[in-house]
Short mmCIF file of N, CA and C in Angstrom, two decimals:
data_model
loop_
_atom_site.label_atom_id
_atom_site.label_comp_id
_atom_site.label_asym_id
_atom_site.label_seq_id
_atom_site.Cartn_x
_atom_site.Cartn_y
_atom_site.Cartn_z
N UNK A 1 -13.51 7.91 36.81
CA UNK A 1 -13.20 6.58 37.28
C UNK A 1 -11.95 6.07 36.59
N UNK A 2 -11.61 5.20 37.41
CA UNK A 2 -9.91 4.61 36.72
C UNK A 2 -10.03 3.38 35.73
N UNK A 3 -9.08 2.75 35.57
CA UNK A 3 -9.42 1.49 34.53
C UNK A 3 -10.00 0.62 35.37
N UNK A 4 -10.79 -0.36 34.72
CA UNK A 4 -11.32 -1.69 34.76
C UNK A 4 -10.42 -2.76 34.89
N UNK A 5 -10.86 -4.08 35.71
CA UNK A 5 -9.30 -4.90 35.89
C UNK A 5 -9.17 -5.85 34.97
N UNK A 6 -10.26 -5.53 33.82
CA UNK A 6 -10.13 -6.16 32.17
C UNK A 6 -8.72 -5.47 31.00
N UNK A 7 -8.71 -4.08 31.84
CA UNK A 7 -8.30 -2.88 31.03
C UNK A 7 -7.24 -3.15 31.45
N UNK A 8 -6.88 -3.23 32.72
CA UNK A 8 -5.41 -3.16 33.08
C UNK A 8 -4.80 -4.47 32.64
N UNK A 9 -5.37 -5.67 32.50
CA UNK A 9 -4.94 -7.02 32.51
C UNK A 9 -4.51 -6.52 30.74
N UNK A 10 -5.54 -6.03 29.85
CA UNK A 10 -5.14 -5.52 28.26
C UNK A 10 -3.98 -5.01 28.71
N UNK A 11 -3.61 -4.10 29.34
CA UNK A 11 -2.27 -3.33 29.21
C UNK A 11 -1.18 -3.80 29.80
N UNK A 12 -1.34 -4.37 30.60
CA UNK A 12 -0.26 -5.29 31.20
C UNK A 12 0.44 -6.44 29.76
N UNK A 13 -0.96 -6.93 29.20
CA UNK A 13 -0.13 -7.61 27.95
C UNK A 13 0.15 -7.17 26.53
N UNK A 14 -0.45 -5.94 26.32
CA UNK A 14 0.45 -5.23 25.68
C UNK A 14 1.70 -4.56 26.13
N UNK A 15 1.44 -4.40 27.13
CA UNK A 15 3.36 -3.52 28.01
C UNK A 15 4.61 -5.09 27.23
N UNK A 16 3.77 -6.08 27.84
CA UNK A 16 5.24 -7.25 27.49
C UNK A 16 4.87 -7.95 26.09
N UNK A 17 4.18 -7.51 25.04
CA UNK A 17 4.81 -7.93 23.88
C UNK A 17 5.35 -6.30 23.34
N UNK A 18 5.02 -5.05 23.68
CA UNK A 18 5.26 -4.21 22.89
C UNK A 18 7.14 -3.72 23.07
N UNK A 19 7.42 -4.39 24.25
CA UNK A 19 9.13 -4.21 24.18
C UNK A 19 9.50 -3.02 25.15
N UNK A 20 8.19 -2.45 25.82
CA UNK A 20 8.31 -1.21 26.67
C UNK A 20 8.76 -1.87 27.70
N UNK A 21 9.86 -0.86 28.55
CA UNK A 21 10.18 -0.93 29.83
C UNK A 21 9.44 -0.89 30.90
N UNK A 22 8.61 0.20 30.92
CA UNK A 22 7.81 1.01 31.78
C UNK A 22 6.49 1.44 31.25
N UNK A 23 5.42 1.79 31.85
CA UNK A 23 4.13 2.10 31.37
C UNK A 23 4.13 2.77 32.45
N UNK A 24 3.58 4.24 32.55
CA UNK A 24 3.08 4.86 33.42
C UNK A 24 1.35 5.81 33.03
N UNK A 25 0.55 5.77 33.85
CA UNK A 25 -0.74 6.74 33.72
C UNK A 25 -1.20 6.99 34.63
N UNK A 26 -1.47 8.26 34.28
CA UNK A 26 -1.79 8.74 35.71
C UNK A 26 -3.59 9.87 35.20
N UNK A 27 -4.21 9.64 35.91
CA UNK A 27 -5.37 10.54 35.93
C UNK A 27 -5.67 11.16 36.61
N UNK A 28 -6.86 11.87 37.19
CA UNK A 28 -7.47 12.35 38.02
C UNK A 28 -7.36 11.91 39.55
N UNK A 29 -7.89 10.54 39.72
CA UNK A 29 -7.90 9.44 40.62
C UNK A 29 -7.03 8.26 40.96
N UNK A 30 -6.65 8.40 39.67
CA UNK A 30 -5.66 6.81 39.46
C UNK A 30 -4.55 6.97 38.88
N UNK A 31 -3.38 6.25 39.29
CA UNK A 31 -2.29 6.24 38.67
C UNK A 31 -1.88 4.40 38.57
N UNK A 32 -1.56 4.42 37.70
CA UNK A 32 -0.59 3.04 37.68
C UNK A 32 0.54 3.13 36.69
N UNK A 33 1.29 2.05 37.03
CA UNK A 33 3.01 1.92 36.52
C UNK A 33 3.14 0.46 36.23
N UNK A 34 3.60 0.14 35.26
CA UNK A 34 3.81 -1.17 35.18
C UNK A 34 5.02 -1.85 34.46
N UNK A 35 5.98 -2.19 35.21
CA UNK A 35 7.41 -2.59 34.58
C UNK A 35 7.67 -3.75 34.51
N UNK A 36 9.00 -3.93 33.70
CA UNK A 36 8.85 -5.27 32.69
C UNK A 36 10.73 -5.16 32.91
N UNK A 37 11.20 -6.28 33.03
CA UNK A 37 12.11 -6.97 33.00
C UNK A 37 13.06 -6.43 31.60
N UNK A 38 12.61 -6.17 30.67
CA UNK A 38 13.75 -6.05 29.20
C UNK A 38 14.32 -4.95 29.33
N UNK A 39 15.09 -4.92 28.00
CA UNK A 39 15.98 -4.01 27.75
C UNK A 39 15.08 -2.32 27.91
N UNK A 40 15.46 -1.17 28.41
CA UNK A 40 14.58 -0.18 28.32
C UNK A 40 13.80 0.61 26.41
N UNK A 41 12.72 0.71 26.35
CA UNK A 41 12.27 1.53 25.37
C UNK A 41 11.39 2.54 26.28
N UNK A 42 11.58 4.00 25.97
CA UNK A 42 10.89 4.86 26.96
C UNK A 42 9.51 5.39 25.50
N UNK A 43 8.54 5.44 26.33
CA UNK A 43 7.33 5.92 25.79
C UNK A 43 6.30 6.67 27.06
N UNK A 44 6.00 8.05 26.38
CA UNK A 44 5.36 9.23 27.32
C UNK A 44 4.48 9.17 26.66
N UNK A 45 3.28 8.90 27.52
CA UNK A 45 1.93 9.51 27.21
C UNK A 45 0.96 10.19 28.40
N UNK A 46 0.00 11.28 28.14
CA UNK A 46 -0.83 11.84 28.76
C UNK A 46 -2.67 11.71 28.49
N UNK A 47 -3.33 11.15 28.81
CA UNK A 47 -4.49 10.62 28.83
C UNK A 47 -5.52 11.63 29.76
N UNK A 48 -6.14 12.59 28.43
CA UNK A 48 -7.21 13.57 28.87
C UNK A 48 -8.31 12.71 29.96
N UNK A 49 -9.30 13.48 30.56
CA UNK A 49 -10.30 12.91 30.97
C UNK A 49 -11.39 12.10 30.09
N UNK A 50 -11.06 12.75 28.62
CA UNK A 50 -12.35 12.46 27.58
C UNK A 50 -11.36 12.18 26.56
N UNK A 51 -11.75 11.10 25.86
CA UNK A 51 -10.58 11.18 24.39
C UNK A 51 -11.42 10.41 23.31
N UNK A 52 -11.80 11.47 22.30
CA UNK A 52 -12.51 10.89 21.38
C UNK A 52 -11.52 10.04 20.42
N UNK A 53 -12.25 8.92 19.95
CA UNK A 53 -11.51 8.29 19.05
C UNK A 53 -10.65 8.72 17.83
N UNK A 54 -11.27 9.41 17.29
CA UNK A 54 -11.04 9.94 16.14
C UNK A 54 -10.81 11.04 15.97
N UNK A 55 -10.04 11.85 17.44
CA UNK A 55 -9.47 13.03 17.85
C UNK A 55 -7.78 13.21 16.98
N UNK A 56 -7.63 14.03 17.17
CA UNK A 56 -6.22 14.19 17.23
C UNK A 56 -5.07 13.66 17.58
N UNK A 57 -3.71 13.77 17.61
CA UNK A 57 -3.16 12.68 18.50
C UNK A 57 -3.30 13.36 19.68
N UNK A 58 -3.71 12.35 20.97
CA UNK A 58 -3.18 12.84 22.08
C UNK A 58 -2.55 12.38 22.99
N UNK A 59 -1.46 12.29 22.60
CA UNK A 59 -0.19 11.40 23.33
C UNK A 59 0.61 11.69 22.30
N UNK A 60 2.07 11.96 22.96
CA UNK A 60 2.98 11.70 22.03
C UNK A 60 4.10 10.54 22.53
N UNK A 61 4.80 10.16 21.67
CA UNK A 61 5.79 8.66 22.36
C UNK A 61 7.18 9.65 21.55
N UNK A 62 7.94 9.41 22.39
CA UNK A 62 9.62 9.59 22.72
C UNK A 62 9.61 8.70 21.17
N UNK A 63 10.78 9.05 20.92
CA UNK A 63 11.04 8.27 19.55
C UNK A 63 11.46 7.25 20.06
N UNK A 64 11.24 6.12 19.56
CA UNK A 64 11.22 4.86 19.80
C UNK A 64 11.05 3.90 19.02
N UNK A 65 10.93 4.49 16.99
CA UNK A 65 10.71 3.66 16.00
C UNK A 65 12.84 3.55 15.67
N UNK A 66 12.92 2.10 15.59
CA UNK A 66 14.64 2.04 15.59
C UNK A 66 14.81 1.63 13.98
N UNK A 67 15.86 1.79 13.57
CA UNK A 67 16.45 1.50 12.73
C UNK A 67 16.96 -0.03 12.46
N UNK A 68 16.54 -0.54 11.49
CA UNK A 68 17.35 -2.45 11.78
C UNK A 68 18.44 -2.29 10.80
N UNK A 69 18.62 -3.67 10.99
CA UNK A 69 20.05 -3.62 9.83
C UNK A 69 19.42 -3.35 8.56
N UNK A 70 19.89 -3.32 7.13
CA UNK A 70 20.36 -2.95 6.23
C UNK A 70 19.32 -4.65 5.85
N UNK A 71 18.53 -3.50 4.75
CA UNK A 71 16.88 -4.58 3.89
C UNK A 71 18.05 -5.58 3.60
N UNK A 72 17.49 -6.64 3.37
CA UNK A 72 17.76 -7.76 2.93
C UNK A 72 17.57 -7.99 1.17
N UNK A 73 17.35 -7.00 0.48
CA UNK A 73 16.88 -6.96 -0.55
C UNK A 73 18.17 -5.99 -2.02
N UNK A 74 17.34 -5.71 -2.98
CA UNK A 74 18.74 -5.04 -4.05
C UNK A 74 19.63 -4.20 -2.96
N UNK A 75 18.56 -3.49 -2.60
CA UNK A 75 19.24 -2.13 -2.03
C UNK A 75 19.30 -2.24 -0.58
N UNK A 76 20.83 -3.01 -0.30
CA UNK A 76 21.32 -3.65 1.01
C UNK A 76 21.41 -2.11 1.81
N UNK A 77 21.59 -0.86 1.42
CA UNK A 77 21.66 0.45 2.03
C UNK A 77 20.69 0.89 2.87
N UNK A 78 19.24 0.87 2.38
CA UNK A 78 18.42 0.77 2.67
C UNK A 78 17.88 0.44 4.38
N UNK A 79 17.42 1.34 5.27
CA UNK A 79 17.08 1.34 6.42
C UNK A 79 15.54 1.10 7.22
N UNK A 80 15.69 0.27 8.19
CA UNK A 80 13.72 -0.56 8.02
C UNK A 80 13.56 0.46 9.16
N UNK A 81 12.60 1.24 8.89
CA UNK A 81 12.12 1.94 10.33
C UNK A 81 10.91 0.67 10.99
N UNK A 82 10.98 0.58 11.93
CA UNK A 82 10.18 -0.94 12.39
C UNK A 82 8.85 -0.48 13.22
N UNK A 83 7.74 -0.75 13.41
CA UNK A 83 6.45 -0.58 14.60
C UNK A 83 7.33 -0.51 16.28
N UNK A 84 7.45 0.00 16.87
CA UNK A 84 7.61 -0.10 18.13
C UNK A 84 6.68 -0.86 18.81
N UNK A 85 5.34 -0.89 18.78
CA UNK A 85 4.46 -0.82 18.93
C UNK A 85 3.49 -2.16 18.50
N UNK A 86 2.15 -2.59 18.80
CA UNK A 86 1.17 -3.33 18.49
C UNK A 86 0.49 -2.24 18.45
N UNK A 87 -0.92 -1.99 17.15
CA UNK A 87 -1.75 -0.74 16.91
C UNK A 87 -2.43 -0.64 15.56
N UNK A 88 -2.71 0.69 16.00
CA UNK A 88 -3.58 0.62 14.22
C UNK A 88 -2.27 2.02 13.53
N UNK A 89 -1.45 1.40 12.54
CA UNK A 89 -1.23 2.71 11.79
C UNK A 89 -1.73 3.66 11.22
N UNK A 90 -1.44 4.68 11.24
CA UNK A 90 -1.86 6.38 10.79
C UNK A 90 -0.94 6.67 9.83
N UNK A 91 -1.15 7.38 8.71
CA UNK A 91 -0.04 8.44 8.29
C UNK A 91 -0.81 9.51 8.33
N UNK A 92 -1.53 10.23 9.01
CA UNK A 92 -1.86 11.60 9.32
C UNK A 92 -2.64 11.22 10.91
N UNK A 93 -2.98 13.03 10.32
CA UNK A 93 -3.06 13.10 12.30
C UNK A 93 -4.69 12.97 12.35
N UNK A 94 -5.31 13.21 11.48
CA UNK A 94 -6.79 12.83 11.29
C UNK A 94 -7.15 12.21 10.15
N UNK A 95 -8.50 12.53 9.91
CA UNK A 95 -9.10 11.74 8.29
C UNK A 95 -9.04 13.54 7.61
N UNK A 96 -8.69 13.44 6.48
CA UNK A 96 -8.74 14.62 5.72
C UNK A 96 -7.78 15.46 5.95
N UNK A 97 -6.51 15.12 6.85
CA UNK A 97 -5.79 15.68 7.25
C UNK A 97 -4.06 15.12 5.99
N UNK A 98 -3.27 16.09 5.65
CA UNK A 98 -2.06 15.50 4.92
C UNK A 98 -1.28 14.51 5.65
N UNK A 99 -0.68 13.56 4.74
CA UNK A 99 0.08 12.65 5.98
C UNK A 99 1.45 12.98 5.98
N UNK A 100 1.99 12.97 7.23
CA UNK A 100 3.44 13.36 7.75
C UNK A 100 4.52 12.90 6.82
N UNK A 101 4.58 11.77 5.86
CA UNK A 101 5.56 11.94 5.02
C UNK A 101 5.03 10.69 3.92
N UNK A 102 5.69 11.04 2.95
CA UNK A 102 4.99 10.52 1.29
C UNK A 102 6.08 9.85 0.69
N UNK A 103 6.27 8.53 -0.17
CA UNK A 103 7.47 8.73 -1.01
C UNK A 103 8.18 9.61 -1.44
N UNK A 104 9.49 9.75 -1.56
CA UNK A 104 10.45 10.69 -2.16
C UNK A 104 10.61 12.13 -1.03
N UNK A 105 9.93 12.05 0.29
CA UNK A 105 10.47 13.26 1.43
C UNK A 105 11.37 12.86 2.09
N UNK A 106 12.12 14.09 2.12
CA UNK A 106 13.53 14.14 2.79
C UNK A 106 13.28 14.38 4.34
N UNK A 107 14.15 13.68 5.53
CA UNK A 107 13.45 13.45 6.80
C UNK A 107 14.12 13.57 7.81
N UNK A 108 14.07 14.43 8.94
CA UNK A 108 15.47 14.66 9.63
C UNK A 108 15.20 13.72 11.03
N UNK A 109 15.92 13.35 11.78
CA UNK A 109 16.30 12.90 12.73
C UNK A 109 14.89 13.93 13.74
N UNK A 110 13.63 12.80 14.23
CA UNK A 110 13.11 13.71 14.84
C UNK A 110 11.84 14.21 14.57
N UNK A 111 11.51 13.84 12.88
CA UNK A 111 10.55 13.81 12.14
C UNK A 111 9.67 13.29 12.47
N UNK A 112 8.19 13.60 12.85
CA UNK A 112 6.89 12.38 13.00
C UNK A 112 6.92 11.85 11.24
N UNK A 113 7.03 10.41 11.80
CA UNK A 113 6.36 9.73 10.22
C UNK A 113 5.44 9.05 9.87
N UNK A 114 4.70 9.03 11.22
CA UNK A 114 3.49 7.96 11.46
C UNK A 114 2.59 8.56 12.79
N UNK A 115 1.80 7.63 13.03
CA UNK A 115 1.17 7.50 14.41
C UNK A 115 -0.01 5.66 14.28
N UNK A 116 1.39 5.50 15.59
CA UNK A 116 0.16 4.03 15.71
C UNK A 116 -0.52 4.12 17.23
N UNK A 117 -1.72 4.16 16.82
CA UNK A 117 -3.13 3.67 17.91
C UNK A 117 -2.96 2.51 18.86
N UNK A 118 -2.73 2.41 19.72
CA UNK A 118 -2.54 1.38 20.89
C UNK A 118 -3.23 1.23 22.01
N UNK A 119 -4.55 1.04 22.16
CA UNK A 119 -5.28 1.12 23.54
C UNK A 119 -6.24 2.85 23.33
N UNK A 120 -6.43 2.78 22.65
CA UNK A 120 -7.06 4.44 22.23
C UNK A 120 -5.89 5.45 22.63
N UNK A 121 -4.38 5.09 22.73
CA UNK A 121 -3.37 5.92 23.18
C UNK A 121 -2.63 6.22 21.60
N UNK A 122 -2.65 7.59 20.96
CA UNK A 122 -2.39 7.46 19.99
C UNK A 122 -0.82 8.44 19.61
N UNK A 123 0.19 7.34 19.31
CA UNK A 123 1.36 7.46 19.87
C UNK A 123 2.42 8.17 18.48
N UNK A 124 3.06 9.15 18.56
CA UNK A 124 3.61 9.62 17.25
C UNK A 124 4.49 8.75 17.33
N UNK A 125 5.11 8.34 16.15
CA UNK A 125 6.34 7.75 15.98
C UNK A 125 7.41 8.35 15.13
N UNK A 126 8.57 8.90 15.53
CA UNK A 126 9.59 9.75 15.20
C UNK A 126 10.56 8.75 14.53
N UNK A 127 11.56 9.84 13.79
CA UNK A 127 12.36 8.97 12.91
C UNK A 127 13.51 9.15 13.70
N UNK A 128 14.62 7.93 13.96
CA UNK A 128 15.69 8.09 14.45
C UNK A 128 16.71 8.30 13.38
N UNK A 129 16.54 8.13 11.78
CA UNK A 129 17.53 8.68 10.64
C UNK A 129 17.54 9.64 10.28
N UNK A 130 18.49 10.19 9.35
CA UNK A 130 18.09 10.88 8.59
C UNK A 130 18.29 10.53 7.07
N UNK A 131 17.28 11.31 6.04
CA UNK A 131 17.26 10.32 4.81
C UNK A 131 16.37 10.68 3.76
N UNK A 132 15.80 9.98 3.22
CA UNK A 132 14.99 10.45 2.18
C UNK A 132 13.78 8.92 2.01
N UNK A 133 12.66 8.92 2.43
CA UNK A 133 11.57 8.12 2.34
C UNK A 133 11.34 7.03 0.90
N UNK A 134 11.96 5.85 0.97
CA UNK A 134 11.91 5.68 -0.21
C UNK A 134 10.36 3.82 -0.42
N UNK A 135 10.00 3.81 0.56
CA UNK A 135 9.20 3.06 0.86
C UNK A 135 8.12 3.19 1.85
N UNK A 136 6.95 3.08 1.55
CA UNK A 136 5.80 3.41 2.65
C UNK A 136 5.37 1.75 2.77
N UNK A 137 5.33 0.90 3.84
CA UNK A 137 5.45 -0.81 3.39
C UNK A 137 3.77 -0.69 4.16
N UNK A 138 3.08 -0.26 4.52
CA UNK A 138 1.27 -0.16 5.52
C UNK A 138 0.72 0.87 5.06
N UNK A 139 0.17 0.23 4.98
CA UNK A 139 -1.86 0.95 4.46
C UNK A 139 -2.04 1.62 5.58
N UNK A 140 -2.54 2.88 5.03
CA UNK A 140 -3.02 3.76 6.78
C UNK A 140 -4.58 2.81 6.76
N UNK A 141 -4.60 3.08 8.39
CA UNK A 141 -5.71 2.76 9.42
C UNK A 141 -5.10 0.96 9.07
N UNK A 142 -4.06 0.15 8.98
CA UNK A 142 -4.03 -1.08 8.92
C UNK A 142 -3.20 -1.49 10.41
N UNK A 143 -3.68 -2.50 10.89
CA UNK A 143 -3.09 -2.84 12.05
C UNK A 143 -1.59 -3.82 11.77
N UNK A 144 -0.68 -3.33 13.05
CA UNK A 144 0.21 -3.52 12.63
C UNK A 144 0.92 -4.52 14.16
N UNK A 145 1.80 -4.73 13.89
CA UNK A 145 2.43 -6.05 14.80
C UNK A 145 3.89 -5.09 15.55
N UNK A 146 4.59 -5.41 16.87
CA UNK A 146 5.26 -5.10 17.11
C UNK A 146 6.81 -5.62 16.12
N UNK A 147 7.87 -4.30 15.77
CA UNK A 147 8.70 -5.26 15.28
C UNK A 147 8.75 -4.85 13.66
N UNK A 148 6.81 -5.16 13.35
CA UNK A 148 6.80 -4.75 12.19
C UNK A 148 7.19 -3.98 11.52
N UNK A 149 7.91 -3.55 9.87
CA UNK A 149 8.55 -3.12 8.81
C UNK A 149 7.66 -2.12 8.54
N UNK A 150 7.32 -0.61 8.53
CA UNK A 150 6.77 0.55 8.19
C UNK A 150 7.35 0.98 6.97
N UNK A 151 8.64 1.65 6.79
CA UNK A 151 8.94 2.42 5.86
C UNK A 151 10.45 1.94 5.68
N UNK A 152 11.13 2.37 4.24
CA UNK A 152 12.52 2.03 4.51
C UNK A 152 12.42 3.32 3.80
N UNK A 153 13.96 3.85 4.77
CA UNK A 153 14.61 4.69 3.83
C UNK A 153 16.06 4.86 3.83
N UNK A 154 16.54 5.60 2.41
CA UNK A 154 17.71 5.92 2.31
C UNK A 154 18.27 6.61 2.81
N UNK A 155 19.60 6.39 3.78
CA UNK A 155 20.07 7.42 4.57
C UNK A 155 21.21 8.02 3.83
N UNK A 156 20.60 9.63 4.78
CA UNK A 156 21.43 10.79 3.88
C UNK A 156 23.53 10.50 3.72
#
């Protein structure tokens, strides 16, 4: 069966605070698309028939975590990787699993450095720098805001 018109009305208002262009899903039976007026951010996901919560990721998102200006703080160099996203942050891909990057790792353009949870859609988030991790700013499993400040790091 396809979504509920509770489910779609949820995703419709996450599509326009999360800054996405486009939303597409498609299942078995159902497909829907849902576009938004702003500037484009592209995000791909694929939605099994069954998706346990506390699975793996299954979805991945186009990189789409951006770079802001330069912290506001000592170290004006310093680069904010931001939430794309409204969700629950991850730094690994399960519970008991290592997380994708730690203070002091070096990180190329392309890197998963996270994964935030959005609608049980659980979305990698790639690094658009390259650099060296010098701030982890969220607690894994903490929910996080679109926009929001994840990690800063120093670029190479």
């Amino acid at each position: 069966m396809g979504m509920d018109i509770k489910q779609i009305q949820d995703l419709i208002k996450f599509v326009s605070k999360s800054g996405v262009n486009e939303v597409s899903i498609e299942e078995q039976d159902f497909k829907i698309t849902i576009k938004t007026n702003q500037e484009p951010t592209y995000v791909t996901a694929s939605v099994p028939a069954v998706a346990p919560i506390a699975a793996a990721p299954v979805a991945q998102a186009a990189p789409v975590a951006t770079p802001a200006a330069p912290a506001a703080s000592a170290d004006a160099n310093l680069i904010t990787v931001k939430s794309p996203m409204i969700g629950t942050f991850y730094r690994s891909a399960g519970p008991g699993k290592p997380s994708f990057v730690n203070i002091g790792d070096d990180i190329n353009t392309g890197n998963v450095l996270c994964i935030v949870e959005a609608m049980k859609l659980f979305n990698e988030i790639e690094s658009e720098v390259s650099g060296k991790i010098v701030k982890i700013l969220v607690e894994d499993a903490q929910p996080v805001e679109y926009d929001q400040p994840l990690f800063l790091v120093e670029p190479k």
